[in-house]
Tab-separated table of C-alpha atoms and ligand atoms in Angstrom:
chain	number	residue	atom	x	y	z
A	29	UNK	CA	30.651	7.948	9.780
A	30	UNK	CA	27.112	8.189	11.338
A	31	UNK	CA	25.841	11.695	11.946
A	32	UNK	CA	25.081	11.637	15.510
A	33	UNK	CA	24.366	15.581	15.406
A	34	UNK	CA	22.071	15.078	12.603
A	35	UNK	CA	20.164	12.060	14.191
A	36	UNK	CA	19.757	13.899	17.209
A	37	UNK	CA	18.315	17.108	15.504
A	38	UNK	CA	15.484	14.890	13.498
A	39	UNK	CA	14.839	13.116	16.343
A	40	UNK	CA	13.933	16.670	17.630
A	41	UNK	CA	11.823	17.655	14.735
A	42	UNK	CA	10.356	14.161	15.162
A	43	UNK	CA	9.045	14.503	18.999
A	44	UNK	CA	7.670	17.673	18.039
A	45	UNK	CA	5.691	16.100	15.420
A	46	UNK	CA	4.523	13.516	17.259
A	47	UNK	CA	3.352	16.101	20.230
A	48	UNK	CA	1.162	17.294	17.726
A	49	UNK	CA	-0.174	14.878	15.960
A	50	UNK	CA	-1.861	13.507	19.329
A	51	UNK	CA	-2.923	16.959	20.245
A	52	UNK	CA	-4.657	16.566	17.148
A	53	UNK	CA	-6.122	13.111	18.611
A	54	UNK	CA	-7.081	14.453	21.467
A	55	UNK	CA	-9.000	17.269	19.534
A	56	UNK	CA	-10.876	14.812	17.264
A	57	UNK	CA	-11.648	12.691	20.218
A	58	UNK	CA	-14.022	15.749	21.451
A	59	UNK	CA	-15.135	16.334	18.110
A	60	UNK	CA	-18.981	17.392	17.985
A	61	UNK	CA	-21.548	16.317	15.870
A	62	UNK	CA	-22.157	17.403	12.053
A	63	UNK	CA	-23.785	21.155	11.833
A	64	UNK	CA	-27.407	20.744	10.680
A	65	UNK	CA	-27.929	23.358	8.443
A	66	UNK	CA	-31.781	23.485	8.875
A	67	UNK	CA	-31.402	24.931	12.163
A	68	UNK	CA	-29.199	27.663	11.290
A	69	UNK	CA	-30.395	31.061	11.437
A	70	UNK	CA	-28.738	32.008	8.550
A	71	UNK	CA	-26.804	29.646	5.955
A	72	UNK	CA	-22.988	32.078	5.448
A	73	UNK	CA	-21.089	30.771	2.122
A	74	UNK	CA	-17.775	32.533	1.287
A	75	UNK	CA	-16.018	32.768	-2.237
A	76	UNK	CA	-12.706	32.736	-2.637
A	77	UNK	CA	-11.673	32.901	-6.268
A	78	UNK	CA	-7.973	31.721	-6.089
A	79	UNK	CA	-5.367	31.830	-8.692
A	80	UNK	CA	-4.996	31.376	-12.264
A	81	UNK	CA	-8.494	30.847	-13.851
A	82	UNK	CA	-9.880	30.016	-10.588
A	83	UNK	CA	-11.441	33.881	-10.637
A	84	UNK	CA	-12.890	33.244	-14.019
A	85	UNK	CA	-14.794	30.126	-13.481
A	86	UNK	CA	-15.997	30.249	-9.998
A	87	UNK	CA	-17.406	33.583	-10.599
A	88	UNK	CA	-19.155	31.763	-13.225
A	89	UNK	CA	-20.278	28.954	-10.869
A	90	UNK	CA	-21.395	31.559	-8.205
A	91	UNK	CA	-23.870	32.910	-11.146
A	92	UNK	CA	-25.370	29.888	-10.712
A	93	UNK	CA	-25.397	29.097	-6.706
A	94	UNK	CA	-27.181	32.188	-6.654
A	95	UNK	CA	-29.686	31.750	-9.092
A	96	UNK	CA	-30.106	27.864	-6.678
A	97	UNK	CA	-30.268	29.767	-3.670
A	98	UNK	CA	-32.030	33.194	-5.076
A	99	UNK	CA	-35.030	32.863	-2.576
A	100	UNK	CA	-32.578	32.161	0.188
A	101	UNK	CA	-30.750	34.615	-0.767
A	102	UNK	CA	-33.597	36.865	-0.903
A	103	UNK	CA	-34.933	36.250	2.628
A	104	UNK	CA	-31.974	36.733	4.397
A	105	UNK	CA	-31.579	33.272	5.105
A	106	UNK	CA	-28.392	32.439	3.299
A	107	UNK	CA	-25.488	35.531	2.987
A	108	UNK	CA	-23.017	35.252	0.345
A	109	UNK	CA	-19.253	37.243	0.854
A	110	UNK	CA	-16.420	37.177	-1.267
A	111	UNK	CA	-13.095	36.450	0.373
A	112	UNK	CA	-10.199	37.896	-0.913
A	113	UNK	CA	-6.744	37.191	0.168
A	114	UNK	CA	-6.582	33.523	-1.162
A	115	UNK	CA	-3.905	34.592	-3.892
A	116	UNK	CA	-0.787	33.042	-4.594
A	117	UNK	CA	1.063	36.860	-4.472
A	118	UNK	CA	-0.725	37.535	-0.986
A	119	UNK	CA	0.170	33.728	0.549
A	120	UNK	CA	3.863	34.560	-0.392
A	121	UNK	CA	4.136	37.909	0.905
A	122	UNK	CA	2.818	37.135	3.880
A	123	UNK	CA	4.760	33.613	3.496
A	124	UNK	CA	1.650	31.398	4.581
A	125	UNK	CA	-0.248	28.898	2.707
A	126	UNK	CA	-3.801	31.436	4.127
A	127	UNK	CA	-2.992	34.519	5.110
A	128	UNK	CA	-4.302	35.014	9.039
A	129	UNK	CA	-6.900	37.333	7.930
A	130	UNK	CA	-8.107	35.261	5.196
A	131	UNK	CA	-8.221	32.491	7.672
A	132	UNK	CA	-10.061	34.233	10.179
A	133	UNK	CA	-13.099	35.452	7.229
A	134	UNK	CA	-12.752	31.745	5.926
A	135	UNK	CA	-14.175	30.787	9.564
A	136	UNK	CA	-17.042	32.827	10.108
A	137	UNK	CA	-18.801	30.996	6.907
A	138	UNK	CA	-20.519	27.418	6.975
A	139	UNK	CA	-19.436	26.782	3.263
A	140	UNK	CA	-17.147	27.763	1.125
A	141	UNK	CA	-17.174	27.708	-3.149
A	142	UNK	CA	-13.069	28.098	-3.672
A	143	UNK	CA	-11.362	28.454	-7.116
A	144	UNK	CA	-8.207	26.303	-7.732
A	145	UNK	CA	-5.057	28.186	-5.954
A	146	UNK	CA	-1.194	27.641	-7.585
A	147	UNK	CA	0.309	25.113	-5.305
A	148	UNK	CA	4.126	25.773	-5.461
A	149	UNK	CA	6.509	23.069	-5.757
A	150	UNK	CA	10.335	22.911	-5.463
A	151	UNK	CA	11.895	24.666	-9.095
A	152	UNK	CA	9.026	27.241	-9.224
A	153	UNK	CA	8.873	31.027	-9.504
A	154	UNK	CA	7.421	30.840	-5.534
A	155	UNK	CA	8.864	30.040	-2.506
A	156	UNK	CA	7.901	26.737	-1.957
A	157	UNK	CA	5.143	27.066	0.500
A	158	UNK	CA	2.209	24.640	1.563
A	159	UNK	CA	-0.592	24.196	-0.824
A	160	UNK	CA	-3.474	26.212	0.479
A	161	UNK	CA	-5.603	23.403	-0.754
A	162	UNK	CA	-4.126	21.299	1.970
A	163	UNK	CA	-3.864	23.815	4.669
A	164	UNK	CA	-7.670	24.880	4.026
A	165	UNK	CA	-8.457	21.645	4.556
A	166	UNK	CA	-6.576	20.672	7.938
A	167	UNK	CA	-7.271	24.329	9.196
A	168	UNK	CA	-10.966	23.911	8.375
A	169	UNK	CA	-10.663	19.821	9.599
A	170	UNK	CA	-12.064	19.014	6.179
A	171	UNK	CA	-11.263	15.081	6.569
A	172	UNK	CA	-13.599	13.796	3.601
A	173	UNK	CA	-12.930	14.523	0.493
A	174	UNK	CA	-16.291	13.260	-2.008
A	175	UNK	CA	-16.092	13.293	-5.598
A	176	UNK	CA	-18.571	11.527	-7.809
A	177	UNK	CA	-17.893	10.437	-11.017
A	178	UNK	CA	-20.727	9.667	-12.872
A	179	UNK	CA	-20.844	7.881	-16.611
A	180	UNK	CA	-24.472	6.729	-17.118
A	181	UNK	CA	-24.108	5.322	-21.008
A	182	UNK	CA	-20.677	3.172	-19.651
A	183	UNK	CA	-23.101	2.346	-16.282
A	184	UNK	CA	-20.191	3.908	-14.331
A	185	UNK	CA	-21.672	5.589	-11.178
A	186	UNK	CA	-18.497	5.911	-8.293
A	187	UNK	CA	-18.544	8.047	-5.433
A	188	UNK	CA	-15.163	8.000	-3.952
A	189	UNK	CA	-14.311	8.932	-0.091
A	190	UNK	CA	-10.543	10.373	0.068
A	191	UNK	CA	-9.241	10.934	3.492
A	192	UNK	CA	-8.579	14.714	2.892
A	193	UNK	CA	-6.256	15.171	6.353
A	194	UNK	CA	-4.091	12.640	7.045
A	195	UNK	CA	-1.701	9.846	5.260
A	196	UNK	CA	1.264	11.599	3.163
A	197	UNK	CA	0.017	15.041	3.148
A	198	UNK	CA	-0.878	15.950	7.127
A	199	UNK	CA	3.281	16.460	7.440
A	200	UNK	CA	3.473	16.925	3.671
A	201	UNK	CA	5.694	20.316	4.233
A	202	UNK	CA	7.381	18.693	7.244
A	203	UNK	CA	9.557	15.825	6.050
A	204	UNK	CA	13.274	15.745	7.224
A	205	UNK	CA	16.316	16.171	5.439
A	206	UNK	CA	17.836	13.963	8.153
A	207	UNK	CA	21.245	14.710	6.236
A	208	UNK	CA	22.534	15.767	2.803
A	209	UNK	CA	21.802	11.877	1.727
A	210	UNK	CA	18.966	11.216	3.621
A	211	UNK	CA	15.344	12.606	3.434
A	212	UNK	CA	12.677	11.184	5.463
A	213	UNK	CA	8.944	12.216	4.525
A	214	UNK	CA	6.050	10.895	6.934
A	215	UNK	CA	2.803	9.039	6.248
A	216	UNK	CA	0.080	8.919	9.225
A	217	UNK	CA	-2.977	7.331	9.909
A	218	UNK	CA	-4.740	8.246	13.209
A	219	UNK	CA	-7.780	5.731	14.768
A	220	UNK	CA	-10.200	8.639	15.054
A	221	UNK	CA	-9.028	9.948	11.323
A	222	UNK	CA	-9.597	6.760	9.782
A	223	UNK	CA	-12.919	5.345	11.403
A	224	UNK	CA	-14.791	8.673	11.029
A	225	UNK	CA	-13.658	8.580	6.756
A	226	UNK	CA	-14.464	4.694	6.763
A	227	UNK	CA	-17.610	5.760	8.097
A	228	UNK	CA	-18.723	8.349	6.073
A	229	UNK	CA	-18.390	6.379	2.953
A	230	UNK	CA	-20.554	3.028	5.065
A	231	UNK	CA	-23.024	5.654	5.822
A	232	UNK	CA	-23.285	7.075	2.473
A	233	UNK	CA	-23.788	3.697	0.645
A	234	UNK	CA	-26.045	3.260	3.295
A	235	UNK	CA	-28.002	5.891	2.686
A	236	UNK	CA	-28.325	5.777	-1.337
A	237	UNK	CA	-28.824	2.552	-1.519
A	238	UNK	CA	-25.161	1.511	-3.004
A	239	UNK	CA	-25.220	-1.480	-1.232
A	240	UNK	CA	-20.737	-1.871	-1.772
A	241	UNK	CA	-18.361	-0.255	-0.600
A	242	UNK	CA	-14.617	-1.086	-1.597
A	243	UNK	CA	-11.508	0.357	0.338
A	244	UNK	CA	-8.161	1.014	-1.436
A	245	UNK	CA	-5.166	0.774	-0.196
A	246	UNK	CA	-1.172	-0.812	-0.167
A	247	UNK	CA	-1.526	-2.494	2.892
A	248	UNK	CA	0.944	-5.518	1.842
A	249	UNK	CA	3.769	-2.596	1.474
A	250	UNK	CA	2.375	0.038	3.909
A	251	UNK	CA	1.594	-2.140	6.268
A	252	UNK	CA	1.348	0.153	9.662
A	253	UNK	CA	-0.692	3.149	8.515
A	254	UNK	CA	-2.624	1.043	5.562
A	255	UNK	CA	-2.669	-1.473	7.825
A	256	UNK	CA	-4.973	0.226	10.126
A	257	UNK	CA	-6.661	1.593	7.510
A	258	UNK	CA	-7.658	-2.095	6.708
A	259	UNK	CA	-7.832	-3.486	10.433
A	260	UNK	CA	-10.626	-0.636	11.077
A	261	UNK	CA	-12.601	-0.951	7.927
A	262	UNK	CA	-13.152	-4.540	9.180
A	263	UNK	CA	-14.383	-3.276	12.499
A	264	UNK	CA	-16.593	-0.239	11.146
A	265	UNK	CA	-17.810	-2.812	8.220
A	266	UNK	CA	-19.428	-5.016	10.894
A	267	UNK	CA	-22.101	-1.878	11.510
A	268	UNK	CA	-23.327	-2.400	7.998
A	269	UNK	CA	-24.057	-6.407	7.475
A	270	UNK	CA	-26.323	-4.812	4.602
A	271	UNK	CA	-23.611	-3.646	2.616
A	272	UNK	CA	-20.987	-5.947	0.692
A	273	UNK	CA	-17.386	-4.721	1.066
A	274	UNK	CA	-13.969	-5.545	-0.437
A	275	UNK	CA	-10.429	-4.294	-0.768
A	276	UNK	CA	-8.019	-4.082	-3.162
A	277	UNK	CA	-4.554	-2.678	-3.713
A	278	UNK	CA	-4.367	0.591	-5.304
A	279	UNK	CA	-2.359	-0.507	-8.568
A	280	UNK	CA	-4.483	-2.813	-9.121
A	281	UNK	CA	-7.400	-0.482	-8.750
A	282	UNK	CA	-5.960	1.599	-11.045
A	283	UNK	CA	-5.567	-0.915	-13.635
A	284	UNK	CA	-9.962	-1.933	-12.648
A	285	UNK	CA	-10.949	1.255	-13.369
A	286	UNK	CA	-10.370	0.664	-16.976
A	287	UNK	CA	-11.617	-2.608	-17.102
A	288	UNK	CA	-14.650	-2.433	-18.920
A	289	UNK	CA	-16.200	-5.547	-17.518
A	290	UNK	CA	-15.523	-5.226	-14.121
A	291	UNK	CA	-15.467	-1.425	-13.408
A	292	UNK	CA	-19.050	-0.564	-13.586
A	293	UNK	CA	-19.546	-3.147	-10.602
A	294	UNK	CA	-17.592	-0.732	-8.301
A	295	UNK	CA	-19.847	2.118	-6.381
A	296	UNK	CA	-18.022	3.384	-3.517
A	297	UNK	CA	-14.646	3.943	-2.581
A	298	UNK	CA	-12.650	4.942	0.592
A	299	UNK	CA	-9.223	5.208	0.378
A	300	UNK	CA	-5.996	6.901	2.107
A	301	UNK	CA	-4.840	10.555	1.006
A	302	UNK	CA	-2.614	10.518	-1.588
A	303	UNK	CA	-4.469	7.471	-2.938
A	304	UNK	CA	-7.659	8.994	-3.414
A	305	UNK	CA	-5.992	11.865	-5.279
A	306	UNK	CA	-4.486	9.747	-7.771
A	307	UNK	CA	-7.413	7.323	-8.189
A	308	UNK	CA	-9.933	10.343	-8.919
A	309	UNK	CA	-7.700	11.903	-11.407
A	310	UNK	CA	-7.911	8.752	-13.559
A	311	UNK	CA	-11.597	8.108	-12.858
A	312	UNK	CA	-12.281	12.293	-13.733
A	313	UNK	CA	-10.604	11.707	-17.064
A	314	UNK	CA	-13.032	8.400	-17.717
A	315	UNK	CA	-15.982	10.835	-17.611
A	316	UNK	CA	-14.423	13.344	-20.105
A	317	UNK	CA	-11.115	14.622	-17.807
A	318	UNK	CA	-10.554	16.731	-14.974
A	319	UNK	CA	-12.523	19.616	-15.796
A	320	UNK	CA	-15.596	17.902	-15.532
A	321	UNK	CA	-14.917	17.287	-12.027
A	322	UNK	CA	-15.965	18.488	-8.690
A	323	UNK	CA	-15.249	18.095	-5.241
A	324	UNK	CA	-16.684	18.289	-1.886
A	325	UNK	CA	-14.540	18.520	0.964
A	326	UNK	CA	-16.723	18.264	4.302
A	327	UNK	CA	-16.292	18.538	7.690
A	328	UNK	CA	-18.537	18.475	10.545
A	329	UNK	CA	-18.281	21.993	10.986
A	330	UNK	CA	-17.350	23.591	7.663
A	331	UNK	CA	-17.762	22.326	3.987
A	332	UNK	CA	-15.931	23.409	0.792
A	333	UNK	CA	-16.289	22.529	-2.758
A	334	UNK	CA	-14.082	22.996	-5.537
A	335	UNK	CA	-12.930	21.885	-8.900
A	336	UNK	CA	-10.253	18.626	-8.472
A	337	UNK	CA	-7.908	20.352	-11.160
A	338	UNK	CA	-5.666	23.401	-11.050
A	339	UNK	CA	-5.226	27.156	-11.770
A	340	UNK	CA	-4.130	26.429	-15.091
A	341	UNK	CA	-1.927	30.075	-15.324
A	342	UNK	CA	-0.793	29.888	-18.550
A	343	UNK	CA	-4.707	30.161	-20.157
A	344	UNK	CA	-4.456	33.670	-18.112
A	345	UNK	CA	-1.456	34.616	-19.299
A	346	UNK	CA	-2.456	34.103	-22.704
A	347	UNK	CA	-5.720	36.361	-22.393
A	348	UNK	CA	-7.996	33.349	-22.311
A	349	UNK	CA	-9.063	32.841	-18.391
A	350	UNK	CA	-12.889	34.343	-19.799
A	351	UNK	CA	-13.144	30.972	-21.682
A	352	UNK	CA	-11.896	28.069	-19.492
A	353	UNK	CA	-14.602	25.549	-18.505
A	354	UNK	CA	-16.576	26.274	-15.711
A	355	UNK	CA	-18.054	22.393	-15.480
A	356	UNK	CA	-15.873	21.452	-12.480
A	357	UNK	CA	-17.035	24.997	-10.522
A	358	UNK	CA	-20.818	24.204	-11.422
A	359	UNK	CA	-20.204	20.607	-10.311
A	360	UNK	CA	-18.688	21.924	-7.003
A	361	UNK	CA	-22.367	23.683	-6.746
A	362	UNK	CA	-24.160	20.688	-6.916
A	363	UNK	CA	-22.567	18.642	-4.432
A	364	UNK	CA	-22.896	21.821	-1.983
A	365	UNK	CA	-26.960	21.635	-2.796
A	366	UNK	CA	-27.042	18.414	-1.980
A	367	UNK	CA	-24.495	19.063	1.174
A	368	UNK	CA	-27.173	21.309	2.599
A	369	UNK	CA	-30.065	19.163	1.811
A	370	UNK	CA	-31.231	20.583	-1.683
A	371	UNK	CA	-30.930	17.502	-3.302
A	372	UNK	CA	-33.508	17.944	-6.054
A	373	UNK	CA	-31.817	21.402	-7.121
A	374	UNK	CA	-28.383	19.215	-6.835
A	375	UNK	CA	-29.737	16.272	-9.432
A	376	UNK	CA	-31.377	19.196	-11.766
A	377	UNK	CA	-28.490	20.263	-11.664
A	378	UNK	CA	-26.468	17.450	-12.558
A	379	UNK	CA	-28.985	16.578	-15.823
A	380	UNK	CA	-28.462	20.296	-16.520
A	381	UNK	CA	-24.041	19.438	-16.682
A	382	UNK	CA	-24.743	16.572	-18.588
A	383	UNK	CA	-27.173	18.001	-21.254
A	384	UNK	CA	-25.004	21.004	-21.748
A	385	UNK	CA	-21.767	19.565	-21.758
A	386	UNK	CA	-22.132	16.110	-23.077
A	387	UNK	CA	-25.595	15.623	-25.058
A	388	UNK	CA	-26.651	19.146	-26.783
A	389	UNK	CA	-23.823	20.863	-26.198
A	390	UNK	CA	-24.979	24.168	-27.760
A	391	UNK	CA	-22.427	25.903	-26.676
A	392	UNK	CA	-19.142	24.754	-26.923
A	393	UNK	CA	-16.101	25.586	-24.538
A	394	UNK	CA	-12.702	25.337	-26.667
A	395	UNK	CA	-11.023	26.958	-24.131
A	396	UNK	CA	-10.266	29.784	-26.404
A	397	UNK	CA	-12.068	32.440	-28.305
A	398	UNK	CA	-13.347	29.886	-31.141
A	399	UNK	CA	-15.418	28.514	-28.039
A	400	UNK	CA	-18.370	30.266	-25.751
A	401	UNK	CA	-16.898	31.854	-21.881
A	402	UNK	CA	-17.627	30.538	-18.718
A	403	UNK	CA	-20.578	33.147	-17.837
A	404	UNK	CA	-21.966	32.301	-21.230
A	405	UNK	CA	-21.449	28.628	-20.123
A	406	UNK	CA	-23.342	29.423	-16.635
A	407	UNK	CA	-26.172	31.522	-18.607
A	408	UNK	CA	-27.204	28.317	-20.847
A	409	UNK	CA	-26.822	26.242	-17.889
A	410	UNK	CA	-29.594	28.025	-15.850
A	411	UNK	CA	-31.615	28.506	-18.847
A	412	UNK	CA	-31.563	24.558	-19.207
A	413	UNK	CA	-32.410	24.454	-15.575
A	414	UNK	CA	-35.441	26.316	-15.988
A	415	UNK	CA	-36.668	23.980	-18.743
A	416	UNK	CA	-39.771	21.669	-17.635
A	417	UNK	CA	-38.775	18.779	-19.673
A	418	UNK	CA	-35.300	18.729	-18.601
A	419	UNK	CA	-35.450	15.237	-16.829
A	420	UNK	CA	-36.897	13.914	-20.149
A	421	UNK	CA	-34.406	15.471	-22.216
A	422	UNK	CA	-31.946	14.136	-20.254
A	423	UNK	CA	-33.442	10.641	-20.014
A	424	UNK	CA	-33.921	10.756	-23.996
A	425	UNK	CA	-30.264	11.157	-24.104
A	426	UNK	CA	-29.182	8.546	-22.041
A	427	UNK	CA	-31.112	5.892	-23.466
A	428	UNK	CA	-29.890	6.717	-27.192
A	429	UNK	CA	-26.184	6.693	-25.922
B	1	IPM	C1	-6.639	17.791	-5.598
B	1	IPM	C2	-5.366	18.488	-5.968
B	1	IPM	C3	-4.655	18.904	-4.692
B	1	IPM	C4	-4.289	17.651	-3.936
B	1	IPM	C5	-3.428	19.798	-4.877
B	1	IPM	C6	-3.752	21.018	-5.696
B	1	IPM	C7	-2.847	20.195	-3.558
B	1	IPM	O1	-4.570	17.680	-6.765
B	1	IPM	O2	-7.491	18.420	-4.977
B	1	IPM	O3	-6.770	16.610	-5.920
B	1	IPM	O4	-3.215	17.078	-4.155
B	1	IPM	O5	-5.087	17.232	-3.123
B	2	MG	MG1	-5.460	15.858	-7.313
């Protein structure tokens, strides 16, 4: 017996999808131009410290933005606030993925420096609510999601471009249960959405002198939303005869990145949603695992930057949130200096990450009380920015590797 009744009510839920999704079009379609951040009167960065150790190491990363930004800081050109209300207790009392206050202080700042926030999923203490990840970055229209992963010794040097609003998590929350046998999730891919994330990855191998770009998809399965993923690219490609492009099918790309003779060809990547999530996991753990990675999410109004891993609650519950690894946070830091045009503080940066972490390591992070704490972490991190032979320290430790 078909459920008529039951058709009828996700047909319902459908339309009012669909309505809007292209009042979202329409919106993007009127879009303005990216903020430039030289003309501002004053640069506004919030800090929201999230769940789990998220408290612990981006308080550890803001020791550093500030020290980056101290003269900023000091002539009232750049205001820092701390935004509370980004808590996983606060987002289910008030039963939201951002509370509406949160939300509101979240919008008065250009940039924001956010610690990883518990995303609930079905079997879990919480009410399964949307990830505030996710919401942040449709509420804030965050659509590309950059994370560089950087291996100098393997000649690995990838810059991947997720789509960060649309494919299978814009209705993430909003599948069907059509009926007790039938659930019905949705994947979409808008023309706007996809050309501006195509773009931004043509324009950044543009700009740094990548010279290839490779897209990721599954168009031969998902052939409507990857499809146009693919049938775009093609079109946007044709802007930049300079730059040598590809595309491949994301198992397959999965399998490339460990390819040792073939992966350190690859320099930039553009890729649906979900995708890109997956794909930067796996390329985070090549350089040394998730913790050493950061993330930029930018918009052309608002930026945030992050750490691509999670709250990790149970090194809080066991007393330990003072020693997690603060790497991803400080990462997240760079890629906002370099967001807002400090690029040499971003790079010193960078060299600073890798000597600490990687090459001299004289502190280590054991993620316990055997190892050093985040602020610790932060303190030897400045101190190695401040050091005038940094860039030949760094360069003495690339060659030997
Ligand atoms: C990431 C994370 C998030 C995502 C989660 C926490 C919602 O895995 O930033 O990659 O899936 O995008
Ligand atoms: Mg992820």
């Amino acid at each position: 017996m078909i459920d008529e009744k039951a058709i009828q009510a996700a047909q319902e839920t459908y339309g009012k999808l669909l309505r809007e999704q292209l009042e979202r079009v329409e919106r993007l379609k009127n879009e303005g131009d990216w903020v430039d951040y030289s003309k501002l009167d004053k640069l506004i960065i919030g800090v929201c410290g999230g769940d789990g150790i998220g408290p612990y190491i981006c308080a550890s990363a803001q020791l550093v933005m500030e020290y980056l930004l101290a003269d900023e800081i000091k002539a009232g050109k750049v205001e820092i606030r701390q935004i509370d209300g980004l808590t996983i207790e606060r987002r289910v009392e008030v039963m939201k993925p951002i509370p509406d206050d949160t939300l509101e202080e979240l919008k008065k700042c250009h940039l924001i420096l956010k610690g990883p926030t518990t995303t609930p999923k079905k079997g879990d203490p919480w009410p399964n609510i949307e990830s505030a990840n996710v919401a942040m970055r449709k509420e804030l229209d965050l659509f590309a999601n950059v994370r560089p992963v950087s291996v100098p010794e393997l000649g690995i040097d990838w810059t991947f471009f997720r789509e960060n609003t649309e494919g299978g998590y814009a209705l993430g929350s909003d599948g069907v249960h059509v009926t007790e046998d039938l659930a019905m999730d949705f994947c979409i891919a808008t023309a706007q959405g996809t050309e501006r994330i195509i773009r931004a990855g043509f324009d950044f191998a543009e700009k740094n002198n990548k010279g290839y770009v490779s897209l990721v998809t599954k168009a031969n399965i998902i052939k409507t939303t990857d499809g146009r993923f693919l049938d775009i690219a093609e079109e946007v490609a044709k802007d930049y005869p300079d730059i040598k492009w590809d595309d491949w099918f994301i198992d397959i790309m999965t399998a490339k990145l460990l390819d040792e003779e073939r992966r350190s060809d690859f320099r930039v990547f553009v890729l649906p949603n979900l995708y890109g999530d997956i794909l930067t996991d796996e390329a985070a753990q090549i350089q040394g695992g998730v913790g050493t990675a950061g993330s930029a999410n930018l918009g052309k109004r608002y930026a945030m930057f992050e750490a691509i891993h999670g709250s990790a609650p149970r090194m809080v519950a066991e007393g330990r949130g003072q020693y997690a690894d603060p790497s991803s946070m400080i990462k997240a830091v760079s890629l906002m200096m370099t967001h807002i045009g400090k690029t040499e503080e971003g790079r010193k940066l960078d060299m600073a990450l890798d000597v600490c972490s990687q090459f001299e390591r004289k502190l280590k992070m054991t993620g316990r009380d055997t190892g050093a704490t985040g602020d610790e972490f932060a303190e030897y991190i400045m101190e190695t920015l401040q050091r005038d032979d940094l860039e030949k320290v760094w360069k003495s430790y690339i060659n030997k590797a």
